[in-house]
Amino acid sequence: MQWYYAIDGQRLGPVPHAELERLLQSGALRGDALLWRQGMDQWKTLAEVKERDPGMFAAEGPPPLPEPPVALPEEKTPDIARREPSFPASVDATAATSDALVYAGFWQRAAAFVVDAIIWLFGLQILSNIVVLLAFPEMVQMTEAIAAAGGSMAFKPTPEQMVVLVQFTALVMVVGVIWAVVYDVFFLRRFSATPGKMLCGLRVVQSDGEPLGVGRIVVRTLAKGIVGGPTLGIGYLIAAFDEQKRGLHDFFCSTRVVKKR
């Protein structure tokens, strides 16, 4: 059973039922805290949930400590015996609260995407020019011929020129894919965020909040290209309607885009 909860207007979770009980016992959750889980029609306060099903949660806090034995006058109780025991539940509750994921909004993701697309296209332009100089020097003359003809629509390439155009286009596409993979692997491994996401205060993590490995980054980058074109962008748009703001590629790779804490 997974629970979502809200404190001071901030939604947190999901956390398992046992974790919710630790938060309750530590005092991190009060009676006015809002709770929701699958099957509930709306958010309810903790007090309402406990009133509806009193047996759902264990008793708040441990039972009272036993009375200490009466020490004889000549006996001295060591200091260590008078120390209060420590309860790690409060530490766990604090850690669970601080590690809760806050998912990025759709428009934040869109703004980060635009920034990254501009950087990627700028880099691809530089790499395409290098490809022209090293592998297709005849493209320079062909570009001049296209300009002289009044544009690409008016230009009538010869069969030899058509072969060069197809080869050049295919090579640029391959270079573009490699450039996209290198771009994502470098930034996501080093910063857990691309420049666009860093600018928007976002980062990319696994569903449990851990950083992405190289393999998952490569698959996610390729998935972005696959779901973006064939779905006409719908693979990205579904993030606007998903509760955790996931694009289709995030579903495939079990990744999340979250706000930095």
Coordinates of C-alpha atoms in Angstrom, one line a residue:
M1 CA 0.0 0.0 0.0
Q2 CA 1.5 3.3 -1.1
W3 CA 0.6 6.6 0.5
Y4 CA 0.9 10.2 -0.5
Y5 CA 0.9 12.9 2.1
A6 CA 1.0 16.7 2.3
I7 CA 2.6 18.9 4.9
D8 CA 2.3 22.7 4.7
G9 CA 0.8 22.5 1.2
Q10 CA 3.7 20.4 -0.2
R11 CA 2.8 16.9 -1.6
L12 CA 5.3 14.1 -0.7
G13 CA 5.5 10.4 -1.3
P14 CA 4.7 7.8 -2.3
V15 CA 5.8 5.9 0.8
P16 CA 4.8 2.4 2.0
H17 CA 2.4 2.0 4.9
A18 CA 5.2 1.1 7.3
E19 CA 7.0 4.3 6.5
L20 CA 3.8 6.3 7.1
E21 CA 3.5 4.7 10.5
R22 CA 7.1 5.7 11.4
L23 CA 6.3 9.3 10.4
L24 CA 3.2 9.2 12.6
Q25 CA 5.0 7.8 15.6
S26 CA 7.9 10.3 15.3
G27 CA 5.5 13.3 15.2
A28 CA 6.3 14.3 11.7
L29 CA 2.6 13.9 10.8
R30 CA -0.1 15.6 12.7
G31 CA -3.8 15.0 12.7
D32 CA -4.4 17.8 10.1
A33 CA -1.9 16.3 7.6
L34 CA -3.6 15.3 4.3
L35 CA -3.3 11.6 3.1
W36 CA -4.3 9.9 -0.1
R37 CA -3.8 6.4 -1.5
Q38 CA -5.2 4.3 -4.4
G39 CA -8.9 3.8 -3.9
M40 CA -9.6 7.1 -2.1
D41 CA -11.8 9.5 -3.9
Q42 CA -10.1 12.6 -2.4
W43 CA -7.5 13.7 0.1
K44 CA -8.4 13.2 3.8
T45 CA -6.9 14.4 7.0
L46 CA -5.0 11.9 9.1
A47 CA -7.6 12.3 11.8
E48 CA -10.4 11.4 9.3
V49 CA -8.5 8.3 8.1
K50 CA -7.9 7.1 11.7
E51 CA -11.5 7.8 12.6
R52 CA -12.8 5.8 9.6
D53 CA -10.5 2.8 10.3
P54 CA -9.0 3.0 13.8
G55 CA -7.1 -0.3 13.4
M56 CA -5.2 0.9 10.3
F57 CA -2.4 2.5 12.3
A58 CA -0.5 1.2 15.3
A59 CA -0.7 3.1 18.5
E60 CA 1.3 6.3 18.4
G61 CA 4.6 6.1 20.2
P62 CA 6.0 3.2 22.3
P63 CA 4.4 2.1 25.6
P64 CA 5.6 4.0 28.8
L65 CA 8.9 2.9 30.2
P66 CA 8.8 0.7 33.3
E67 CA 9.4 2.2 36.7
P68 CA 13.2 2.2 37.5
P69 CA 14.2 0.0 40.4
V70 CA 14.8 1.7 43.8
A71 CA 18.5 1.9 44.3
L72 CA 19.9 1.1 47.8
P73 CA 21.6 4.1 49.5
E74 CA 25.1 2.6 49.1
E75 CA 24.5 1.8 45.4
K76 CA 25.3 4.3 42.7
T77 CA 23.5 4.1 39.4
P78 CA 25.9 4.5 36.5
D79 CA 25.3 7.5 34.3
I80 CA 24.8 5.3 31.3
A81 CA 21.7 3.8 32.9
R82 CA 20.0 7.3 33.2
R83 CA 20.5 8.1 29.6
E84 CA 17.4 8.3 27.4
P85 CA 17.3 5.7 24.7
S86 CA 17.5 6.9 21.1
F87 CA 14.8 6.0 18.7
P88 CA 16.0 5.9 15.1
A89 CA 12.4 6.3 13.8
S90 CA 12.7 10.1 14.0
V91 CA 15.9 10.0 12.0
D92 CA 14.2 7.8 9.4
A93 CA 11.2 10.1 9.2
T94 CA 13.5 13.1 8.6
A95 CA 15.4 11.3 5.9
A96 CA 12.2 10.1 4.3
T97 CA 10.8 13.6 4.2
S98 CA 14.0 15.2 2.8
D99 CA 14.4 12.4 0.2
A100 CA 10.8 12.7 -1.1
L101 CA 10.7 13.5 -4.8
V102 CA 9.0 16.6 -6.1
Y103 CA 8.2 16.1 -9.7
A104 CA 9.0 18.9 -12.3
G105 CA 6.0 20.6 -14.0
F106 CA 5.3 20.2 -17.7
W107 CA 6.2 23.8 -18.6
Q108 CA 9.5 23.5 -16.6
R109 CA 10.4 20.5 -18.6
A110 CA 9.4 22.2 -21.9
A111 CA 11.6 25.2 -21.1
A112 CA 14.5 22.9 -20.3
F113 CA 13.9 21.0 -23.6
V114 CA 14.0 24.2 -25.7
V115 CA 17.3 25.2 -24.1
D116 CA 18.9 21.8 -24.7
A117 CA 17.6 21.7 -28.3
I118 CA 19.2 25.0 -29.1
I119 CA 22.6 23.8 -27.7
W120 CA 22.3 20.5 -29.5
L121 CA 21.5 22.1 -32.8
F122 CA 24.3 24.6 -32.4
G123 CA 26.7 21.7 -31.8
L124 CA 25.3 19.7 -34.7
Q125 CA 25.8 22.6 -37.0
I126 CA 29.5 22.7 -36.1
L127 CA 29.9 18.9 -36.5
S128 CA 28.1 19.1 -39.9
N129 CA 30.5 21.7 -41.2
I130 CA 33.4 19.4 -40.1
V131 CA 31.8 16.5 -41.9
V132 CA 31.5 18.6 -45.1
L133 CA 35.2 19.6 -44.9
L134 CA 36.5 16.1 -44.2
A135 CA 34.2 13.8 -46.1
F136 CA 32.1 15.8 -48.6
P137 CA 34.2 18.7 -50.0
E138 CA 32.0 18.6 -53.1
M139 CA 29.1 19.9 -50.9
V140 CA 30.6 23.3 -51.0
Q141 CA 30.3 23.5 -54.8
M142 CA 26.8 22.0 -54.5
T143 CA 25.7 24.6 -52.0
E144 CA 26.9 27.3 -54.3
A145 CA 25.0 25.7 -57.2
I146 CA 21.8 25.6 -55.0
A147 CA 22.1 29.3 -54.2
A148 CA 22.7 30.1 -57.9
A149 CA 19.6 28.2 -58.9
G150 CA 17.5 30.2 -56.4
G151 CA 17.1 27.7 -53.6
S152 CA 16.8 24.0 -53.0
M153 CA 13.3 23.7 -54.6
A154 CA 14.6 25.1 -57.9
F155 CA 17.9 23.1 -57.9
K156 CA 17.9 20.0 -60.1
P157 CA 20.7 17.7 -58.9
T158 CA 22.3 15.2 -61.2
P159 CA 22.2 11.6 -60.2
E160 CA 25.8 11.8 -58.9
Q161 CA 24.8 14.9 -56.8
M162 CA 21.7 13.1 -55.5
V163 CA 23.9 10.2 -54.2
V164 CA 26.2 12.7 -52.4
L165 CA 23.2 14.5 -50.9
V166 CA 21.7 11.2 -49.6
Q167 CA 25.1 10.1 -48.2
F168 CA 25.7 13.4 -46.5
T169 CA 22.2 13.5 -45.0
A170 CA 22.6 9.9 -43.6
L171 CA 26.0 10.7 -42.1
V172 CA 24.7 13.9 -40.5
M173 CA 21.8 11.9 -38.9
V174 CA 24.3 9.4 -37.5
V175 CA 26.5 12.2 -36.2
G176 CA 23.4 13.9 -34.6
V177 CA 22.5 10.7 -32.7
I178 CA 26.0 10.2 -31.4
W179 CA 26.2 13.9 -30.4
A180 CA 22.9 13.6 -28.5
V181 CA 24.1 10.5 -26.6
V182 CA 27.5 12.1 -25.7
Y183 CA 25.7 15.3 -24.6
D184 CA 23.3 13.4 -22.3
V185 CA 25.9 11.0 -20.9
F186 CA 28.4 13.7 -20.0
F187 CA 25.9 16.0 -18.3
L188 CA 23.6 13.4 -16.7
R189 CA 26.5 11.4 -15.3
R190 CA 28.4 14.4 -14.0
F191 CA 25.5 16.7 -12.8
S192 CA 22.3 14.5 -13.1
A193 CA 21.0 17.3 -15.3
T194 CA 21.6 18.8 -18.8
P195 CA 22.3 22.5 -19.2
G196 CA 18.6 23.2 -19.8
K197 CA 17.5 21.3 -16.8
M198 CA 20.2 22.9 -14.6
L199 CA 19.0 26.3 -15.7
C200 CA 15.4 25.4 -14.7
G201 CA 16.5 23.8 -11.4
L202 CA 15.7 20.2 -12.4
R203 CA 17.5 16.9 -12.4
V204 CA 16.9 13.4 -13.9
V205 CA 16.9 10.4 -11.6
Q206 CA 15.6 6.9 -11.4
S207 CA 12.2 6.1 -9.9
D208 CA 13.9 5.6 -6.4
G209 CA 15.8 9.0 -6.6
E210 CA 19.2 7.4 -7.5
P211 CA 21.4 8.9 -10.3
L212 CA 21.2 7.3 -13.7
G213 CA 23.8 4.9 -15.0
V214 CA 25.4 5.2 -18.4
G215 CA 23.3 2.4 -20.0
R216 CA 20.1 3.9 -18.8
I217 CA 21.1 7.3 -20.1
V218 CA 21.9 5.9 -23.5
V219 CA 18.6 4.1 -23.7
R220 CA 16.7 7.1 -22.5
T221 CA 18.4 9.4 -25.1
L222 CA 17.5 7.0 -27.9
A223 CA 14.0 6.6 -26.6
K224 CA 13.5 10.4 -26.6
G225 CA 14.2 10.4 -30.4
I226 CA 12.0 7.4 -31.0
V227 CA 8.9 8.6 -29.1
G228 CA 9.3 12.2 -30.3
G229 CA 9.2 11.6 -34.1
P230 CA 6.8 8.7 -34.7
T231 CA 4.3 10.0 -32.1
L232 CA 4.4 13.6 -33.4
G233 CA 5.4 14.8 -30.0
I234 CA 2.6 13.1 -28.2
G235 CA 5.1 11.0 -26.3
Y236 CA 6.3 14.3 -24.7
L237 CA 2.9 15.8 -24.2
I238 CA 1.6 13.0 -22.0
A239 CA 3.9 14.5 -19.3
A240 CA 1.3 17.2 -18.9
F241 CA -1.4 14.7 -17.8
D242 CA 0.7 12.1 -15.9
E243 CA 0.6 12.4 -12.1
Q244 CA 4.4 12.1 -11.9
K245 CA 4.9 14.2 -15.1
R246 CA 6.5 11.4 -17.0
G247 CA 7.1 11.4 -20.8
L248 CA 6.7 8.2 -22.7
H249 CA 10.5 7.7 -22.6
D250 CA 10.4 8.1 -18.8
F251 CA 7.9 5.2 -18.7
F252 CA 10.2 3.0 -20.8
C253 CA 13.3 3.8 -18.7
S254 CA 11.8 4.2 -15.3
T255 CA 13.1 7.7 -14.9
R256 CA 11.7 10.9 -13.3
V257 CA 12.5 14.6 -13.8
V258 CA 12.4 16.2 -10.4
K259 CA 13.0 19.6 -8.8
K260 CA 16.3 20.1 -7.0
R261 CA 15.9 20.1 -3.2

